[in-house]
Structure formats: structure tokens, C-alpha cells
Amino acid sequence: MEEFAKLLEALVYTSSRNRKLTLIARYLRETPDPDRGWAMAALTGEIDFPAVKANTFRNLMKERVDPVLWSLSRDFVGDTAETASLLWPDNPAVETNAPSLAEVVDTLSALTRKSAPAELPKLLNRLEENERFALIKFATGGMRIGVSARLAKTAFSQAFDVPVEEVEEYWHALDAPYAELFAWAADGGDPPDVMGRPMFRPFMLAHPLEDVAIDKGVDLAEYAAEWKWDGIRVQLVRVAGETRLYSRSGDDISATFPELLDVLSIDAVVDGELMVRGDVQGGETGSDKQGGAASFNALQQRLGRKTVSKKMLAEAPAFVRLYDVLLLEGADLREQTWEQRRAALEAFMPRLPDSHFDLSNLVEARDFAHLAEIREGTREDAIEGLMLKRRDAPYIAGRKVGLWYKWKRDPLLIDCVLMYAQRGSGKRSSFYSDYTFGCWDGDPDSGAELLPVGKAYSGFTDAELKKLDKLVRQTTLNRFGPVREVERTLVFEVAFDSVHTSKRHKSGLAMRFPRIHRIRWDKPVHEADRIESLRSLIRD
Amino acid sequence: MSAPFSWIRPEPWGIHIVPADCWVDPGRAVDKALVTHGHADHARGGHGETYATPETLAIMALRYRTGAADDAGEIPHKAMPVEYGETVRLSGGVDATYIPAGHVLGSAQVLLEHAGERVIITGDYKRRADPTCKPFEVTPCDIFITEATFGLPVFTHPPIEDEMAKLLQALTDHPDQCVLVGAYALGKAQRVIAELRAAGHTQPIYLHGAMEKMCRLYEEHGVNLGELRLVADAEKNDMRGHIIIAPPSAMNTTWSRRLPDPITAMASGWMRVRQRARQRGVELPLVISDHADWNELTRTIEEVDPTETWITHGREEALLRWCELGQRKARALALVGREDEDE
């Protein structure tokens, strides 16, 4: 625990990626099993102790600290684990002797919701401040210390000089504390045996296509164009009769979409877009085989659920629109070109039930101008833009330059007025960085009011953030905890992907992925848009 | 007879002592000002009569040197020195006594007495030992007007010896680099140097040019800072293995490029919060503050035990809540222009 706490502390104060890699790699080489495996599980977000949640610690603190003082502290610090670790009373009567991570895992795993409030204080009392911080982060997951799962795996590969792609592949087939993985990488043992396990293969990803790239001669003839569907990217894996569904980050989401688990009757690994049925998206590109998909809004109702009701299965059934095939009946196709894999996928389609699968169609275009015209011609909700895939490229995990491009359609824009600002968390905990904005419910010159329509916390530079923070502090009308209501003085040009009816806002509207496009320091607020302009953009 | 304490009136830009027509730490130029200490958010130039300790007046003279073309219209004030423990009689029957506040060299609490009522305005203060200034003195009063810069229970400043040990350890661990310590030019910088000397560090310490005059002023007032050198006069390689002190505002500027592989440290009470340190790109946070931490604030209120506590600036909500929980009468004053330490 001591060494892990020191590692976290060092990582917090290191911004250089290379320094972070060095720190983690050194820790992994110097720390014995199974502690280093548990540390990796924590850094990659694969730890879950059902009886211990952020709320467990919050409740512990509220028994020891006045709730108002707790909230004020938490708002300022921006992180529950850190606030709790700072506020937990140092007990000079108790000799601090930090347990090993393995011991912590044993203790935490044995906890129940009932026993946790009595047992956790005993653990915390044995620790110093930075160890308490590490313990709470470890116990609740979600480290938020600027280390991604990918970075941790890269550090692992550097520590033991093994290829990161192999680490990624084995990773998802193994469980913490990854004894087989360390035996292979650190101690020169046999590679983990993962064949015959329905494991996740890292996705091939795309770079955004900038206009520059078009000018600089990306040759359309070498690429196939395909719609970029607006669902969630998934990988469906079937090995030896067992089927699993993985999300983009490699999370197992099989339980959320049970209808997809018994429809693949052949051992295969396929890559596609998961969507739900609906009539918003009727027969795109003129093919009557391209069935209808509902908007992302409909899909969202089904995400993140651990169990699914029969009603939900009937009303919003999921299907997968296939992009690619990675493995098929024991053969690994990833070394083959996109064209070969596409042919294999097309040949494979008739063996799949129409009810749960269809094929993502290709888009034919003469040149970029034509393609741009097609891209702009569509405003359907189920399309996010276009993909360009190099015809002779193999399926390579990660983002490799020049192979795949995504070309999102231009966002919708609307002028809104800043109404409320909230302090951010993490790095932004001292900045008012989350902005709620509104549109007029009528003519602002004849007494119309602003109604909130959305909230955004991205799309501006650090310098702009400073300026916005200053404005918020100077024009505050009211304070509600971490939220400030401000004078209506500033117009944001807000970009968003789509807008839907919603009961959450008083305006009855909710935007999808709103972000600040431009800050209109120059624009008078009465020239901002009206609710009805936004409503006219609904496609539900 | 007027209502109790109606003679003292908090306004957004300062505290007005009505019968004397005099202001404490006013944010705009006034005819008569009582200044608690030399930091720019409390001491500004351009007043008429300025009452302050001789040390504070010396600091102000250094900062608001007048007569130059680029002085932005600063008018020379009339210096009215008040020694610690000395009482001056202002007009309207108001007496002002200056009492050490332990914040920086020359810093004072101002005790105001009128019609049998006693009010203390602390300015900024701390309760820990500081080799560069006189310690805070607890003085009884009716109304205690306190700062609350670190008025949240998460702020507990560790012993400064621990932080010095961290700093010196970094120097030992990286003999081919230097450690750049961001520290406020008035007070913090000199305190860090004096504490390093107390910890047995006899090596020369390199300074950013903006610190030089203030360090000399401290030495003239009897604070021994050991051998100081200017970064501007040094060769890059000579600074390897040494400590460099610069104001926080200079740390991420092109100035720092002349330093040999600096490890960025910052001496500030905010360093207690990890995300604050990360925001500033700090690699070595040193939790050192010239302000009272949460325990010092609450302990001071208990020791002074006033009938009423007014809170001038900082995290006033939490301190108000603490007062409420202890059934102490308190209110927050919304003073403008008071800055957070190092921001």
C-alpha cells in the first residue's frame, strides 16, 4: 500500500507521458506479485468491490464531519477521495502500519454493505494521508490521476519489454491480479492460454479527416467510403458456443443486450455498430435491406442497464450493423486486406439472421466534392458522418495514420446565452468551467425569458476558460453551492449533433453532445436564438 | 447615543471608520488609510495619510516609489509610522493600536477603540513561528474581523520542517538539476530562505531579479538570509544542484529557460490540494503558507473569544458554518479585490 500510494502521488504530479511510463514500469518491476497485479487492475479501472462505493466513504465522512463543511470542502477540492483523505482525522494514538494491496483486496472483498461502515475506519486509521487517498481511489475505482488504461498497459509492455498489442489481447481474457500475464512477461514463462476464451480484440480506430488531408492528396480511389452510424461500436465474439458482447473500451456489455447472445451460430469475431430498431432511419442509400434504426436517443435508454425488461426488449430491440470480420471459424482474418475481409463479411452475411444483423453499406462517390455533397445531403439521426477505409489495409489495433479516417458531418449551430456556471472537477476544480445556457422563449425585446436548453464544458481554450471564469465571478447574481447564476451578458455559439424532446429541461428540449463552438464576446444577448428555432431542428 | 458598532462600517472596498473618516486597507485611494501589511491587495499607493508599521511603510516605499514617469499616477502618501504596541489617536475619538499579526515583516492587526467598544481587524495572519516576523498576539475584543483564506477544514498546513526536508531531499536526489521554488516575492520567499538556513542549508540561493530588493530590505531589518545570488548573473551550469526562488508568475515564462533542468516546486498553502498543484504544473508541492490554516483560524477565534466574528475574505462560508455550529455570532463581509494567496 505504501509503495502504491507513493506511485499515485508521483503520478499525480507528473505531466510528462514518458515520466509516467517510467514511474509505472519501475513500480511493476520492483513490486512483488500479487500487489503489482492489483495495482495494474486499479490503474486500468478493472477493480470493483460491490460493497464499497464513493457513497460509502461520503457517508462515513458525514458521520464525522458536519455535512455542510463536508460539502463545501468537497466542492472546493473537486474529488471525493481526496477530500475524505484530507478530512479523515489523523489518529496519533494508532501506529500507522499500511497493509499490502493483497491484504487490502482480501479485506475489501469480504465487506458487505452492512459491515463496511464499521470495517473501513479500521483500515483508514492504519494509514497516513496519501495512503488514505490511495486506498479510497483503489477501493472505489476511477483513479482520475491522468493515467489511462492504455498508458498503464504501455508501461507494462515497457517494464518487461513485450509487445503492447499482445498485452492488450491477453488482458481482456485474464482477471486481476493477472498472475499468468506477469509469469509470461516478467518471468519468461509460457504465454497465457487464451484460445478457446471469448476474448476482446482491440478495435481498429480512425483519425479525423481534416480538410488539409484532402488537399494534401488522400486519394479517394485507395479508400472505401462507408457510413459512420450513430450507435455504439461493438465487438461480438463467439468461441466454442459462448458469446460475449464488448464495448469500444473492451467492457463486457453482454448482460445489457441479451437478445444478441444467441443469434450468432458460428464461431466468429465481428465488428459493427449496435443500434436499436426504429423508423427514423428508413432504408438509407436506397437499399431495402438496410433496415430502420432509431435515433441515438432511443438507444441511450438501453445503455448502462444490468438487467433489461421484456417491455424494453420488445419496444427497442437491438441489432448490429456490421462493418468488419476479424475471426471466422478459427481463421484469423486480421492480416488480410480490408477488401478481402469485406468479401468474407459479405459472403458470411446470408448465414446471419436478418432480425439481428445487417451490413453497413458502402457509399460510392466520384471524388471528394461528390462525397462531401453526399455527406451534407444527409441529416438523418442515425448517421454521424462518413468513414474512409484504406482498401489494402489489414485490421490493426489502435489508430494508425493513413489507414482509417472518420469524416463527421458538420454540427448544427445555435446562439445561446450563458445563464449558470458550475465549478469543474479534477484539474478544473477552481474554474467555473461547466456552462448552462438558454434560448429565448419569445421576443426578447418584448419581455421574453431565457429557458435553459443545454450544458457544455468543452470547446474552449485554457486562455478562454480563464476569461470565462473571470466573467462568471464578476457577474454572479446568485450562488447555489458550486453553481453560480450569472447576469445575462454573454452569447455562446453552441455546436451540437442533434436535438430531442426532453422532460429534463424546462424548455422541453435536450441537445446531444453540445459544445462551445465560438464565444461571441461581441454579440448582444437579445440577438441570441429562440426556442422555436431549436425546436425546428428536432428529427425524432 | 448611536447603535453599538455603528461607527465601523464594512464597504466593498474597505472598512470605514466613520468618526475618523478613515479606511482600513482600502482598495481605492483615500485621504486617510490604516494599512495592515505590505501585500498589494491590502496596501495600495496614492493615499493621503498612511498609518502603518515602519516596516510596512518601508515595503510600500519600495513598491510605490513615486515620481517616475511610469508610476501610473501614484501620488506620494504621507507616511504615519506606528510601532507595534503604540496607540494613535485618530479624529472623532477613535484610538488605533498596532499589534503583531505574524503574517509577513511589518504585518499588524489593528485594534480600534471607540466609545468603550473594541474591534480588531486582523489583516492577514498566521499562528506559526516565522523567523522573519513577530508572532501573532491574541488580544481580547468585542468584534474580531478575521481573514479566511484557508477557511476550509481540508487546509491543515504541515510543519514547515517537513516541507524543507522534502525540498532538500529533491536537491540531493537530483544533483544535476535545480529546484525552482515559486514563492511570493514579499514574505514567502524570505521565509523559505530563512527556514532553509535554519535547516542547515548553507549553499548560495539564486534569486529572480524581482526578489532582490525585498530580500535586501528584510536583511536591513535584521533577517539573515545567507548568501544570495541573482540568476541573471549566473552561468546555467553553476546553478545545478541549487535552489532558485522566483515569483509564481515568472515560473512558466521564458525566463525559466535559463535554468538547468528545473524541478518545479511551489510554496503555497494551496498545494495541500493535489488538483491545485497539478493545475500549476507543480512537480514538488510544498505546503507552506503565511495564512492561518483551518485549525489556526478556529483556535484563534476561540482564544480571542469575541462577541461577534466578521469574516473579510477567503472561504467565508465554511468558517461561518463553524461559528454557527459553536453558537458564535458571525457574518461575512463581501470585500472586493482581495486576492487568494499566489493567485
PDB file of N, CA and C in Angstrom, chain B residues 3-4 12 38-39 48 66-67 70 89 115 155 176 183 196 209 219 276 287 290 292 295-296 305 309-310 328:
ATOM      1  N   ALA B   3     -26.254  53.458  17.734  1.00  0.00           N
ATOM      2  CA  ALA B   3     -26.317  51.999  17.898  1.00  0.00           C
ATOM      3  C   ALA B   3     -24.905  51.440  18.070  1.00  0.00           C
ATOM      4  N   PRO B   4     -24.779  50.299  18.794  1.00  0.00           N
ATOM      5  CA  PRO B   4     -23.443  49.721  19.014  1.00  0.00           C
ATOM      6  C   PRO B   4     -22.736  49.442  17.682  1.00  0.00           C
ATOM      7  N   PRO B  12     -17.631  47.574   0.289  1.00  0.00           N
ATOM      8  CA  PRO B  12     -16.961  46.618  -0.600  1.00  0.00           C
ATOM      9  C   PRO B  12     -15.454  46.892  -0.774  1.00  0.00           C
ATOM     10  N   GLY B  38       2.065  44.917   3.824  1.00  0.00           N
ATOM     11  CA  GLY B  38       2.521  45.441   2.545  1.00  0.00           C
ATOM     12  C   GLY B  38       2.032  44.744   1.288  1.00  0.00           C
ATOM     13  N   HIS B  39       1.266  43.640   1.392  1.00  0.00           N
ATOM     14  CA  HIS B  39       0.794  42.971   0.175  1.00  0.00           C
ATOM     15  C   HIS B  39      -0.141  43.889  -0.617  1.00  0.00           C
ATOM     16  N   GLY B  48      -3.612  59.657   1.073  1.00  0.00           N
ATOM     17  CA  GLY B  48      -3.042  60.818   1.754  1.00  0.00           C
ATOM     18  C   GLY B  48      -2.212  60.308   2.919  1.00  0.00           C
ATOM     19  N   THR B  66       7.696  56.759  -6.033  1.00  0.00           N
ATOM     20  CA  THR B  66       6.933  57.720  -6.823  1.00  0.00           C
ATOM     21  C   THR B  66       7.831  58.669  -7.593  1.00  0.00           C
ATOM     22  N   GLY B  67       7.224  59.400  -8.484  1.00  0.00           N
ATOM     23  CA  GLY B  67       7.954  60.407  -9.239  1.00  0.00           C
ATOM     24  C   GLY B  67       8.352  59.949 -10.629  1.00  0.00           C
ATOM     25  N   ASP B  70       6.503  56.227 -15.209  1.00  0.00           N
ATOM     26  CA  ASP B  70       5.631  55.051 -15.365  1.00  0.00           C
ATOM     27  C   ASP B  70       4.926  54.706 -14.057  1.00  0.00           C
ATOM     28  N   ARG B  89      -4.121  58.320  18.293  1.00  0.00           N
ATOM     29  CA  ARG B  89      -5.455  58.886  18.434  1.00  0.00           C
ATOM     30  C   ARG B  89      -5.868  59.467  17.097  1.00  0.00           C
ATOM     31  N   ALA B 115     -15.741  54.679  22.086  1.00  0.00           N
ATOM     32  CA  ALA B 115     -16.913  54.645  22.968  1.00  0.00           C
ATOM     33  C   ALA B 115     -16.970  53.346  23.766  1.00  0.00           C
ATOM     34  N   PHE B 155      -7.762  22.335   4.822  1.00  0.00           N
ATOM     35  CA  PHE B 155      -6.479  23.028   4.868  1.00  0.00           C
ATOM     36  C   PHE B 155      -5.845  22.918   6.243  1.00  0.00           C
ATOM     37  N   ASP B 176      22.058  16.953 -10.600  1.00  0.00           N
ATOM     38  CA  ASP B 176      22.355  17.579 -11.892  1.00  0.00           C
ATOM     39  C   ASP B 176      21.270  18.544 -12.346  1.00  0.00           C
ATOM     40  N   ALA B 183       7.563  31.291  -5.072  1.00  0.00           N
ATOM     41  CA  ALA B 183       7.200  31.833  -3.762  1.00  0.00           C
ATOM     42  C   ALA B 183       6.930  33.320  -3.920  1.00  0.00           C
ATOM     43  N   LEU B 196      15.312  27.559   5.231  1.00  0.00           N
ATOM     44  CA  LEU B 196      16.359  26.708   4.648  1.00  0.00           C
ATOM     45  C   LEU B 196      17.655  26.883   5.435  1.00  0.00           C
ATOM     46  N   GLY B 209      15.231  38.325 -10.337  1.00  0.00           N
ATOM     47  CA  GLY B 209      15.516  39.738 -10.109  1.00  0.00           C
ATOM     48  C   GLY B 209      14.457  40.467  -9.296  1.00  0.00           C
ATOM     49  N   GLU B 219      16.883  41.968   5.048  1.00  0.00           N
ATOM     50  CA  GLU B 219      18.186  41.898   5.721  1.00  0.00           C
ATOM     51  C   GLU B 219      18.445  43.180   6.508  1.00  0.00           C
ATOM     52  N   ARG B 276      -4.926  21.440  -7.376  1.00  0.00           N
ATOM     53  CA  ARG B 276      -4.389  22.798  -7.480  1.00  0.00           C
ATOM     54  C   ARG B 276      -2.943  22.748  -7.947  1.00  0.00           C
ATOM     55  N   VAL B 287       3.717  22.610   0.995  1.00  0.00           N
ATOM     56  CA  VAL B 287       2.570  23.226   1.657  1.00  0.00           C
ATOM     57  C   VAL B 287       3.088  24.205   2.711  1.00  0.00           C
ATOM     58  N   ASP B 290       1.632  31.660   4.634  1.00  0.00           N
ATOM     59  CA  ASP B 290       1.719  32.728   5.633  1.00  0.00           C
ATOM     60  C   ASP B 290       0.347  33.083   6.183  1.00  0.00           C
ATOM     61  N   ALA B 292      -3.214  31.698   8.234  1.00  0.00           N
ATOM     62  CA  ALA B 292      -3.668  30.700   9.188  1.00  0.00           C
ATOM     63  C   ALA B 292      -4.383  29.571   8.456  1.00  0.00           C
ATOM     64  N   ASN B 295      -7.248  25.030  11.399  1.00  0.00           N
ATOM     65  CA  ASN B 295      -7.134  24.869  12.852  1.00  0.00           C
ATOM     66  C   ASN B 295      -6.673  26.160  13.525  1.00  0.00           C
ATOM     67  N   GLU B 296      -5.791  26.901  12.845  1.00  0.00           N
ATOM     68  CA  GLU B 296      -5.332  28.170  13.424  1.00  0.00           C
ATOM     69  C   GLU B 296      -6.467  29.189  13.455  1.00  0.00           C
ATOM     70  N   ASP B 305     -12.085  34.898  21.533  1.00  0.00           N
ATOM     71  CA  ASP B 305     -13.426  34.769  22.082  1.00  0.00           C
ATOM     72  C   ASP B 305     -14.229  36.075  22.033  1.00  0.00           C
ATOM     73  N   THR B 309     -17.886  37.681  15.283  1.00  0.00           N
ATOM     74  CA  THR B 309     -16.780  37.495  14.347  1.00  0.00           C
ATOM     75  C   THR B 309     -17.235  37.920  12.958  1.00  0.00           C
ATOM     76  N   TRP B 310     -16.453  38.805  12.353  1.00  0.00           N
ATOM     77  CA  TRP B 310     -16.729  39.171  10.964  1.00  0.00           C
ATOM     78  C   TRP B 310     -15.628  38.579  10.096  1.00  0.00           C
ATOM     79  N   ARG B 328     -21.562  30.795  17.803  1.00  0.00           N
ATOM     80  CA  ARG B 328     -20.877  32.079  17.841  1.00  0.00           C
ATOM     81  C   ARG B 328     -21.517  32.983  16.800  1.00  0.00           C
TER      82      ARG B 328
END
